[in-house]
Coordinates of C-alpha atoms and ligand atoms in Angstrom, one line a residue:
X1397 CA 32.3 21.6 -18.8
X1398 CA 31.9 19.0 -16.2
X1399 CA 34.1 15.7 -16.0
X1400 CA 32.0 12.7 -16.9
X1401 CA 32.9 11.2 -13.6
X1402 CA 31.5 14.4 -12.1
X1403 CA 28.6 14.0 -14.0
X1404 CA 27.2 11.1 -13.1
X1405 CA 28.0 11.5 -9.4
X1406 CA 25.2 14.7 -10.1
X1407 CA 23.1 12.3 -11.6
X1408 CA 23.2 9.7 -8.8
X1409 CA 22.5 12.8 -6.6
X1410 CA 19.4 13.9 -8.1
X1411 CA 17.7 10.7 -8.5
X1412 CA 18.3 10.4 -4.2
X1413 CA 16.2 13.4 -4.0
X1414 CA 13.4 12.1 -6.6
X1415 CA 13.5 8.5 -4.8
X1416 CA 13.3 10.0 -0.9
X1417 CA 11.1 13.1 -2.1
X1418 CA 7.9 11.7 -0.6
X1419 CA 9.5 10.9 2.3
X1420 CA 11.1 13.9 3.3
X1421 CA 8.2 15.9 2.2
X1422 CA 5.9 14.6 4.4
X1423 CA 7.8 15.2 7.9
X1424 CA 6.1 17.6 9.7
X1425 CA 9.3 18.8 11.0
X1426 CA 10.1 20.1 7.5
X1427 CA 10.7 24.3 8.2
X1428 CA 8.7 26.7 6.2
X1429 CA 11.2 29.4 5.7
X1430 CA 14.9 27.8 6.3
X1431 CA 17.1 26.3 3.8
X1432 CA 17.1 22.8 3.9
X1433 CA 18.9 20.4 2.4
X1434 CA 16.3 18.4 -0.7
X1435 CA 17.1 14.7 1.1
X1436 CA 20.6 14.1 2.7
X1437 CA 23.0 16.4 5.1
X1438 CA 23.0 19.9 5.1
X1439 CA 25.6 21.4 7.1
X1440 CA 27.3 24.8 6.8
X1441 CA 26.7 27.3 4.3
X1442 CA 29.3 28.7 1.3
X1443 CA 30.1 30.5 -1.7
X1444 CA 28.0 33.5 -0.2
X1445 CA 27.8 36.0 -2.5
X1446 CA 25.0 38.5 -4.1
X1447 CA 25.7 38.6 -7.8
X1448 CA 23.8 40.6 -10.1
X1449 CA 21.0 41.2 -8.0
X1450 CA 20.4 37.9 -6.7
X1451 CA 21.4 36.0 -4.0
X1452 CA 23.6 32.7 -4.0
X1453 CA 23.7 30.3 -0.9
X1454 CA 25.8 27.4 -1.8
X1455 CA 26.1 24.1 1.4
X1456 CA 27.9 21.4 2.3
X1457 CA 25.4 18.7 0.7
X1458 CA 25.8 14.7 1.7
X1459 CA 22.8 13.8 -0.5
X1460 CA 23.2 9.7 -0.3
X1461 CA 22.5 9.3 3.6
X1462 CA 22.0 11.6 6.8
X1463 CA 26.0 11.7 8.1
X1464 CA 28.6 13.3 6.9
X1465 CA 31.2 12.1 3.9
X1466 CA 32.0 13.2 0.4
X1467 CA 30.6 16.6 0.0
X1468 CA 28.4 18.5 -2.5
X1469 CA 28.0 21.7 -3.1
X1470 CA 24.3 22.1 -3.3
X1471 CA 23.0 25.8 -4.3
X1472 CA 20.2 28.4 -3.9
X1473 CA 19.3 31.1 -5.1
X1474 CA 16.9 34.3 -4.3
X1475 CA 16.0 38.2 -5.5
X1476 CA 15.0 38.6 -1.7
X1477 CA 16.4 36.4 0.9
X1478 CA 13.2 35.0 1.4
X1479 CA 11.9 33.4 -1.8
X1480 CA 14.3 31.0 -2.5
X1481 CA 15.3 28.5 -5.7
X1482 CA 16.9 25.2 -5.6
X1483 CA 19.8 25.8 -8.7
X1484 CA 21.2 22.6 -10.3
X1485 CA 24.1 21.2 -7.8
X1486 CA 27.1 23.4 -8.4
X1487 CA 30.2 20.7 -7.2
X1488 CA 30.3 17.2 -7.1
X1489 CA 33.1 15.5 -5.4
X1490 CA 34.6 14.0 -8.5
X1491 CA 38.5 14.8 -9.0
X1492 CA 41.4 13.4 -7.6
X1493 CA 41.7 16.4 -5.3
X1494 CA 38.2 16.5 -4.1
X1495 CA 37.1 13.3 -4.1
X1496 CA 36.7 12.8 -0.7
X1497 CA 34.4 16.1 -0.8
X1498 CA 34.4 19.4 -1.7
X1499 CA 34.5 20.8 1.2
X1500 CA 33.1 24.3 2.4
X1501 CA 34.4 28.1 0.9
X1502 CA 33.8 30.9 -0.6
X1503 CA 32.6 32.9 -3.5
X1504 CA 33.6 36.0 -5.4
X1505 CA 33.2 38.2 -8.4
X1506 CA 36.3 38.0 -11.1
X1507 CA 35.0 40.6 -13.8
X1508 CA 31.9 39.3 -14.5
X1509 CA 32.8 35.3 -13.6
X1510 CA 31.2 33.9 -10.7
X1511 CA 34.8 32.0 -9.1
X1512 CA 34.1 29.6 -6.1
X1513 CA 37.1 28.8 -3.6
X1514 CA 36.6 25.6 -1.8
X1515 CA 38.9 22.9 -0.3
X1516 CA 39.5 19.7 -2.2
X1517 CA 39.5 17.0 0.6
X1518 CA 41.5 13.6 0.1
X1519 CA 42.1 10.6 1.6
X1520 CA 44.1 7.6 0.8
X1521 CA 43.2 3.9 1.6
X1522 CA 44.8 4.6 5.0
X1523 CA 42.6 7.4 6.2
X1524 CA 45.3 9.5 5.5
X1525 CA 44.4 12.9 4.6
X1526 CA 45.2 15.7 2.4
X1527 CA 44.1 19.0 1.5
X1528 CA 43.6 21.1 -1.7
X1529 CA 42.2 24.4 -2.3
X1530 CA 40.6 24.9 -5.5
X1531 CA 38.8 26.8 -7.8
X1532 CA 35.7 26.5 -9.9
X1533 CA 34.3 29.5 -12.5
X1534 CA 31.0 29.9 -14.1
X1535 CA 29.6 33.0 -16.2
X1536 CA 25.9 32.3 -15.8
X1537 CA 26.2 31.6 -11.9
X1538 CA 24.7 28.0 -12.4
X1539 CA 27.1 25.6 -14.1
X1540 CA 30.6 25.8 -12.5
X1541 CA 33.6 24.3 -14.1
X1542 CA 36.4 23.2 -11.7
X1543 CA 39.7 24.3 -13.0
X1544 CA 42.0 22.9 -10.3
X1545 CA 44.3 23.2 -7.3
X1546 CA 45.6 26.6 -6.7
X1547 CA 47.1 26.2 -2.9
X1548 CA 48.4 23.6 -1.3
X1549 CA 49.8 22.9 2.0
X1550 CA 52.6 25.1 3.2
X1551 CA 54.9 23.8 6.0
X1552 CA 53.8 23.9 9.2
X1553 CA 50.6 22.8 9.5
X1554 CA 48.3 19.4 9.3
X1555 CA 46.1 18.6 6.9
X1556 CA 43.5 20.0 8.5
X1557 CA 43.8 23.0 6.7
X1558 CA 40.4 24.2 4.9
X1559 CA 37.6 26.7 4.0
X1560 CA 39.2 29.3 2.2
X1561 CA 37.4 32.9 2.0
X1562 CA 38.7 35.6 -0.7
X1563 CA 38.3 38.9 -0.7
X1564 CA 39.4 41.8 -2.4
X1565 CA 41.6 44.5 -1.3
X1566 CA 43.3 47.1 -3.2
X1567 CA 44.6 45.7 -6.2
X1568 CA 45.0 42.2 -4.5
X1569 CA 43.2 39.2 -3.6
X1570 CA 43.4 38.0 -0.1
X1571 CA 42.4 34.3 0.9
X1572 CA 41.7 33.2 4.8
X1573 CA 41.9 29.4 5.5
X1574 CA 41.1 27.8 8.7
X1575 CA 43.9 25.9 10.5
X1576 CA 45.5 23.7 12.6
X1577 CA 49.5 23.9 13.5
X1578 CA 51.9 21.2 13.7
X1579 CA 51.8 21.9 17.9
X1580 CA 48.1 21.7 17.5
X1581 CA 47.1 25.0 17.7
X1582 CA 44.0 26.6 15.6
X1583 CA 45.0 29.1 13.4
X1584 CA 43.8 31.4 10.7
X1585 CA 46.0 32.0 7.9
X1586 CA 46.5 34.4 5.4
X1587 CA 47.8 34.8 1.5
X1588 CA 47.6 37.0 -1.4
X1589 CA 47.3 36.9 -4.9
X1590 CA 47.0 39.3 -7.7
X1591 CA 45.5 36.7 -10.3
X1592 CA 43.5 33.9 -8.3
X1593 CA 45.9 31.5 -9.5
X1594 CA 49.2 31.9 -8.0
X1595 CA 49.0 32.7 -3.6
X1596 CA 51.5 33.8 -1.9
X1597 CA 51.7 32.2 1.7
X1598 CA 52.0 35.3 4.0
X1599 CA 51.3 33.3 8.0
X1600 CA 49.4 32.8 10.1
X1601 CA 47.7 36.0 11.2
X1602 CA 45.8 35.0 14.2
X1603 CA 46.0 31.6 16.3
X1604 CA 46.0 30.0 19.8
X1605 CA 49.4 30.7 21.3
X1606 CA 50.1 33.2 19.0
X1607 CA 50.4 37.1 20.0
X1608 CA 48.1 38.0 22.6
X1609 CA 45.8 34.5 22.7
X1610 CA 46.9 31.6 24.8
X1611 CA 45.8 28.0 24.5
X1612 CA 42.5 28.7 22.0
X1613 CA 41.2 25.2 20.7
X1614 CA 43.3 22.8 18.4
X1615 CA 41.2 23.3 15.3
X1616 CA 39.9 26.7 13.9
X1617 CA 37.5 26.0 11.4
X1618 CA 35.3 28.0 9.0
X1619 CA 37.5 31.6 9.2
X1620 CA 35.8 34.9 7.6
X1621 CA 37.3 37.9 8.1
X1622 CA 36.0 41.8 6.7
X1623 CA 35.1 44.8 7.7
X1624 CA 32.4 46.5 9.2
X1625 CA 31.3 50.4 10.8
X1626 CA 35.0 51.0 10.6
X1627 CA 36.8 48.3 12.4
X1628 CA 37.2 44.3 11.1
X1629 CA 35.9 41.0 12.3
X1630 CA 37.3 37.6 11.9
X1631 CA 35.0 34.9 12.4
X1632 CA 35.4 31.6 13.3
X1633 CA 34.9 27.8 15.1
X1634 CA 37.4 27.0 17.1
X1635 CA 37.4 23.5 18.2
X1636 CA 38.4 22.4 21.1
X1637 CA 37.7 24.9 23.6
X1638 CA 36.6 23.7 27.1
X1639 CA 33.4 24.8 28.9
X1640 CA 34.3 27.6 31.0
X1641 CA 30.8 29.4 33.1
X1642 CA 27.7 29.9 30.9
X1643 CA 30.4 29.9 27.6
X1644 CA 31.4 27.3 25.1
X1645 CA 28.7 24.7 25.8
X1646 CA 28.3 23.2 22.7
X1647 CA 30.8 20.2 21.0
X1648 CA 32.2 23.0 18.9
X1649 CA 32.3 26.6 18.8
X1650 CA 31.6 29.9 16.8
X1651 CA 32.6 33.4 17.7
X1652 CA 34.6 36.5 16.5
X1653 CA 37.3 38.6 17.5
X1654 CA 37.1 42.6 16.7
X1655 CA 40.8 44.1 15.6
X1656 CA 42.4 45.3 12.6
X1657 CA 44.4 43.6 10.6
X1658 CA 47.9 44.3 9.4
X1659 CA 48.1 43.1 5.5
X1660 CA 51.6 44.1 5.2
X1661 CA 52.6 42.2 9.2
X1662 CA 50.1 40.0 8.3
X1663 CA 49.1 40.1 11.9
X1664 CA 45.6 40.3 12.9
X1665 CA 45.4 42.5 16.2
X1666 CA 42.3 41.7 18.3
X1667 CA 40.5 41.7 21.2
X1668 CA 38.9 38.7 22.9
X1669 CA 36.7 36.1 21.6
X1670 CA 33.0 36.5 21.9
X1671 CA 30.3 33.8 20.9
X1672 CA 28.1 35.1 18.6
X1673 CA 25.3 32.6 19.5
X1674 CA 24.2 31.8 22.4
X1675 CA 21.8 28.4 21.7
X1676 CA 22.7 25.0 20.8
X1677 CA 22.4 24.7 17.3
X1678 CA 25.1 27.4 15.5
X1679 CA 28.4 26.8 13.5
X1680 CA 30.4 27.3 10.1
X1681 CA 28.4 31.3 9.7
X1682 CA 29.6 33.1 6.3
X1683 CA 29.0 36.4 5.9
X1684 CA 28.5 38.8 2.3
X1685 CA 28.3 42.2 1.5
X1686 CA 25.2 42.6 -0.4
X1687 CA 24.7 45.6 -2.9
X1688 CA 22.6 47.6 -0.4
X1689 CA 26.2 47.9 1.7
X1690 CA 24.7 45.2 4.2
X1691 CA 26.8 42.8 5.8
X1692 CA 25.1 39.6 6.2
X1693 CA 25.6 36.7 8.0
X1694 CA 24.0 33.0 7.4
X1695 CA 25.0 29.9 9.7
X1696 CA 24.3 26.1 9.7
X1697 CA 21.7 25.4 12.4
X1698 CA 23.6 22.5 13.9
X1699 CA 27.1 21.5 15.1
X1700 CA 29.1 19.2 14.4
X1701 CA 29.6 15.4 16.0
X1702 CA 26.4 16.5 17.9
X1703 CA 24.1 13.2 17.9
X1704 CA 23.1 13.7 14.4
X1705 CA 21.8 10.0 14.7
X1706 CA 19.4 11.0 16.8
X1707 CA 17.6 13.7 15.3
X1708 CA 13.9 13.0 14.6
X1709 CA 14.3 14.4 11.2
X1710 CA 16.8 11.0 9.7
X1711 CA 13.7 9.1 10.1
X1712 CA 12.8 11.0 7.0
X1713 CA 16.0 10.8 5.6
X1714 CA 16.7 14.8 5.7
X1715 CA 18.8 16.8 8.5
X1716 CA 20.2 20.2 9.4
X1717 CA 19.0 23.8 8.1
X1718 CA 20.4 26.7 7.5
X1719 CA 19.5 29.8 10.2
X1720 CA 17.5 33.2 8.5
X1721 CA 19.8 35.5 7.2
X1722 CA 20.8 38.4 9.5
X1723 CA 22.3 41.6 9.2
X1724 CA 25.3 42.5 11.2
X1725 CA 26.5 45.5 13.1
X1726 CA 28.9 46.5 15.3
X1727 CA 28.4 48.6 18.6
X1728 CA 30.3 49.3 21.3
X1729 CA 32.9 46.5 20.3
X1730 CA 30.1 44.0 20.0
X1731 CA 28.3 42.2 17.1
X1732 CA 24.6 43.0 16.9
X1733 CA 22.5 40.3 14.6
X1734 CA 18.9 41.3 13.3
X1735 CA 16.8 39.6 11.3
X1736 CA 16.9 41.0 7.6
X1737 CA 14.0 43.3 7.1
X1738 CA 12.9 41.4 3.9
X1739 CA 11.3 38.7 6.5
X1740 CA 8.4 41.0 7.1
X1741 CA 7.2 40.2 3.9
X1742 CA 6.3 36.6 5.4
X1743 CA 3.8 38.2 8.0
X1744 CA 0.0 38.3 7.9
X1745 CA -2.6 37.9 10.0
X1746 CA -0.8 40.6 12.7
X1747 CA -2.3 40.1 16.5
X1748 CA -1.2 42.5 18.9
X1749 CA -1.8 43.5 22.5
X1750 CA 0.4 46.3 24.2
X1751 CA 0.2 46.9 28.7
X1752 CA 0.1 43.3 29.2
X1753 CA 0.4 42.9 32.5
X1754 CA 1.0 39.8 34.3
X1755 CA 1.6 39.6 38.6
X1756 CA 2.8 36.5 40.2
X1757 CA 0.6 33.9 36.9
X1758 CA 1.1 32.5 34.1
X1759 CA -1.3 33.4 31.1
X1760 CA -1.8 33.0 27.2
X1761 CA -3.0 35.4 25.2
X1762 CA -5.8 34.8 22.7
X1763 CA -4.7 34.5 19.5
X1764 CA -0.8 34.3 20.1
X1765 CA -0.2 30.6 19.7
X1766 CA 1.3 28.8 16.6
X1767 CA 3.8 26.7 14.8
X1768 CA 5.2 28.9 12.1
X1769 CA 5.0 32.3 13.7
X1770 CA 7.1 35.6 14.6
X1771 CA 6.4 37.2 17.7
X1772 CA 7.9 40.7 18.8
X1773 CA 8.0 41.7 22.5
X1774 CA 8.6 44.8 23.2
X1775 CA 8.9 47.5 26.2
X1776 CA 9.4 44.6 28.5
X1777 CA 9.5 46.2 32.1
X1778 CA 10.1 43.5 34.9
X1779 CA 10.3 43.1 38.1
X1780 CA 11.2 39.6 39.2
X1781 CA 11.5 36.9 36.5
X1782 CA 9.9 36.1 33.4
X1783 CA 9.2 32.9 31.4
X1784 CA 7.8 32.3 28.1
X1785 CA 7.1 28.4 27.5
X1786 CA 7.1 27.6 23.9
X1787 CA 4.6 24.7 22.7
X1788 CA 5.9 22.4 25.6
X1789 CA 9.3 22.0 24.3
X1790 CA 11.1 25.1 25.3
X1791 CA 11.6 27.8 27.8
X1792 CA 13.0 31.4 27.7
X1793 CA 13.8 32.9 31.1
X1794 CA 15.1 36.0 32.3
X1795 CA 16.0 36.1 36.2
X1796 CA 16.2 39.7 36.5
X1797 CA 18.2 39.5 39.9
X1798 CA 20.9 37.4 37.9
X1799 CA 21.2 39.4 34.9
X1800 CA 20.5 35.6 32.7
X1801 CA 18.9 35.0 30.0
X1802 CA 18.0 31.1 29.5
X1803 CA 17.0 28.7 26.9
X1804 CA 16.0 25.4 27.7
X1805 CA 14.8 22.4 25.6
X1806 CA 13.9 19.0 25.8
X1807 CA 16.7 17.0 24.8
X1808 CA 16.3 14.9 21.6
X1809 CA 18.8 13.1 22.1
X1810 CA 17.3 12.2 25.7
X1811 CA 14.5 13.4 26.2
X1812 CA 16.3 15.7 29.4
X1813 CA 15.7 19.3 29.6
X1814 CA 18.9 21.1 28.9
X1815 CA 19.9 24.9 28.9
X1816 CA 22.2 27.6 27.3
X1817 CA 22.6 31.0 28.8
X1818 CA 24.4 34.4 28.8
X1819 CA 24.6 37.3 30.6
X1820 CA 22.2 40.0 30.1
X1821 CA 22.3 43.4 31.8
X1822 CA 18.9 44.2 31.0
X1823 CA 16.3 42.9 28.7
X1824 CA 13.9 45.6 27.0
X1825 CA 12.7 43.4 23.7
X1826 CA 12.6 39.9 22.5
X1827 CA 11.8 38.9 18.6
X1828 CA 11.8 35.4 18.3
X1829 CA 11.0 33.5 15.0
X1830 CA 9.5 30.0 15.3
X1831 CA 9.3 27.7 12.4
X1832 CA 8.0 23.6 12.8
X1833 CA 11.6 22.8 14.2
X1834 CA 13.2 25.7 15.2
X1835 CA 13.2 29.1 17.3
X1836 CA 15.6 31.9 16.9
X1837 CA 15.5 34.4 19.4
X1838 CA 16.8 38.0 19.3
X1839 CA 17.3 39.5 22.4
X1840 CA 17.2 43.9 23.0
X1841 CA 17.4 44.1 19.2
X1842 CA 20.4 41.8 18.4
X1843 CA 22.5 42.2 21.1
X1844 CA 22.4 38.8 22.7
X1845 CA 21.0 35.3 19.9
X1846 CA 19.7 31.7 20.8
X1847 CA 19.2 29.9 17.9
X1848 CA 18.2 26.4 18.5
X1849 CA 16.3 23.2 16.6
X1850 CA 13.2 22.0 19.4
X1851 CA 10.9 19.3 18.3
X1852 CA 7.4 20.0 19.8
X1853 CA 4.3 17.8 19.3
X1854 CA 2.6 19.0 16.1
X1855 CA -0.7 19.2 18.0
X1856 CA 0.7 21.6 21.0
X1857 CA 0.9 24.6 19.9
X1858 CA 0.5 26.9 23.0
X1859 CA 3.0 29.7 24.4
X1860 CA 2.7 31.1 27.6
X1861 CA 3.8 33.9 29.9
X1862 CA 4.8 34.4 33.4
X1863 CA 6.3 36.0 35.9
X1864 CA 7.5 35.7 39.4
X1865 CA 6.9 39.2 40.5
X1866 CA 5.5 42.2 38.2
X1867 CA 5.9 41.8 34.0
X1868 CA 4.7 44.5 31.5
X1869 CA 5.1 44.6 27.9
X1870 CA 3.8 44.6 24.5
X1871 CA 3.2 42.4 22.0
X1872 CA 2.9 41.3 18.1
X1873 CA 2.3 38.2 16.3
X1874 CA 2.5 36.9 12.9
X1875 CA 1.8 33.8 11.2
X1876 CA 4.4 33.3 8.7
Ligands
FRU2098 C1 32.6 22.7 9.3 C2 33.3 21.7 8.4 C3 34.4 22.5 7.6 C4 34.5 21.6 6.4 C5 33.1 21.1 6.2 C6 33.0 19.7 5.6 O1 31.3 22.2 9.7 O2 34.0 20.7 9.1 O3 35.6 22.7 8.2 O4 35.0 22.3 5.3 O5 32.5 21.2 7.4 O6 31.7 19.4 5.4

């Protein structure tokens, strides 16, 4: 059962989305196949988790204005990854150790009962803060009942010390919370318990200025750590990091290091930190292991304290979605991200053209223009450069002589064209999946991800292609 206090603060949510639901449904920046958030803030995504057969996406859900605050756990649900449900909200920020908001976790299986870890957040009058993690059950997977505080703050660290993720291993229950030190270092830490209940604090098992990582960022946010094609991952957003080359661009950061991780140590050895995104709009990714064996990662399509006043999208009181779902795998020491296959079923009306050739010109091709579309390029051969201009609003380049691969996008904060890039050796394919608001490329089948939010004029609706010097490929189109 829910507290009445909790209650009503579900109440006061819904009624937001029946009075704005006009208004955010008539934005033509609303996307066709992201999760969004009904009215309100969306930001990262939690409580992953597919459960008897169907999928649950719970997010960080401010329903009562577009900025940030005392969070909700809003939920979804799908049989698919594609078709997807809005559930009843699942948390409300209603109990002296979340009322400042329920902030983001994790979900897992206890024998049949749907548990959610998340972080109480908690300030005083002051602004002080302070920092819970709890737990909340449910046997049908829809109504969640919190049942309290199960770790708090061991010495050491701040209070910025959130977003537990549980797994299983052996006969115990590990938990990963993201952290920051009392020298103000990020950290991910590490404990175990055998009944959910009681943790046992076991360190920090990875960190900046801690075994072989110097100065890495004073926050790490968002840890998730498992394992995949024989090796494990920890992912997470460290904060703080500065700029260095074509890397860490954005306010705040999201990556992974590859290792293996030491349970009884608790030590996390790894190699070095790779971004997993290369756009502008990426943060807080959670990953699950679905019953098909697939790991699969979902991310918020934003970042934080990035001029969310700004977006065209508050105008109709709605911001932030949630990126498609992608499968991960792990090559060479590298993550690889595709597109779940289940997205196919969105396609129709399938244009293709294979040789295109294109020499010194720019060209469109009839038929491959749109607002909601997938296109796949494919046995790219260049000599030279390449651009594909995207409905006036943004740009994918590849200097061949450079080995980069660039995004660019007017601004909407400013209006300024501005750019995010990465090394490429090579580029041999391109899938990129447009919606109203926002593209998400995959470059030579994974290996390299832009995923950004672009606002284009509804009415321009062109792509084009050229190249300085000789281009061949082929291509496929879909409306979605
Ligand atoms: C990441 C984050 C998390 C926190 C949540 C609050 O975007 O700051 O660390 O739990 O958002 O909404």
């Amino acid at each position: 059962m829910k507290s009445e206090k909790e209650q009503q603060l579900i109440e006061q949510a819904y009624a937001e989305i029946e009075k704005y639901r006009d208004m955010v449904e008539k934005d033509y920046y609303r996307l066709h196949y992201h999760l969004m958030p009904p009215v309100g803030l969306m930001n990262d995504p939690n409580g992953l988790i597919h459960w008897n057969g169907v999928y649950h996406v719970f997010y960080q859900w401010m329903p009562f204005h577009t900025g940030h605050g005392a969070k909700f756990w809003g939920h979804y649900t799908s049989c698919d990854l594609v078709h997807w449900k809005q559930e009843k909200i699942a948390l409300a920020p209603s109990e002296w150790f979340d009322k400042n908001g329920c902030y983001s976790g994790s979900a897992i299986d206890n024998d049949g009962i749907l548990t959610l870890f998340y972080t109480g957040n908690v300030k005083d009058e002051y602004g002080n803060r302070q920092t819970y993690q709890c737990i909340a059950m449910s046997k049908n997977g829809i109504d969640f009942e919190k049942k309290g505080v199960v770790v708090t703050l061991p010495d050491g660290y701040t209070a910025h010390f959130r977003d537990p993720k549980v797994w299983k291993k052996g006969e115990n229950w590990y938990m990963v919370v993201g952290a920051q030190s009392k020298n103000l270092d990020g950290r991910a830490v590490l404990f175990r318990s055998k009944n959910l209940f009681d943790w046992e604090y076991l360190g920090a098992i990875a960190g900046g200025n801690l075994n072989q990582l110097s100065d890495f960022g004073y926050m790490w946010e968002c840890p998730d750590l498992f394992e995949l094609d024989g090796q494990e991952v920890l992912l997470v957003c460290p904060q703080g990091l500065k700029a260095e080359g074509m890397k860490y661009h954005n306010v705040h950061q999201s990556g992974y290091f590859v290792g293996r991780l030491d349970y009884e140590a608790a030590q996390f050895f790894h190699g070095s930190f790779t971004e997993l995104d290369r756009g502008f709009e990426f943060y807080a990714p959670q990953t699950m292991l679905d019953e098909k064996g697939r790991r699969i990662l979902i991310a918020w399509m934003g970042v934080p304290d990035q001029d969310e006043d700004k977006h065209p999208t508050v105008a109709h009181r709605w911001i932030h979605a949630l990126t498609l779902p992608r499968q991960l795998k792990l090559k060479d020491g590298k993550l690889y991200q595709t597109p779940v296959k289940e997205l196919q079923m969105l396609r129709k009306d399938k244009i293709a053209y294979s040789g295109v050739t294109i020499a010194n010109e720019e060209i469109m091709l009839e038929g491959i223009s749109g607002d909601v579309i997938e296109l796949h390029l494919e046995n790219i051969r260049l000599l030279g450069d390449m651009e594909i201009a995207i409905r006036n609003a943004a740009r994918l380049i590849y200097n061949s002589g450079e080995r980069v691969l660039t995004l660019e996008r007017k601004s909407f904060a400013n209006g300024l064209t501005e750019k995010r890039q990465c090394h490429l050796e090579y580029l041999h394919s391109l899938h990129m999946f447009l919606d109203t608001s926002s593209i998400e490329v995959f470059a030579n089948d994974g290996e390299e991800v832009f995923t950004a939010r672009f606002f284009p004029y509804k009415n321009n609706q062109t792509i084009s292609f050229a190249a300085n010097g000789q281009l061949v490929f082929d291509i496929e189109k879909w409306s979605l």
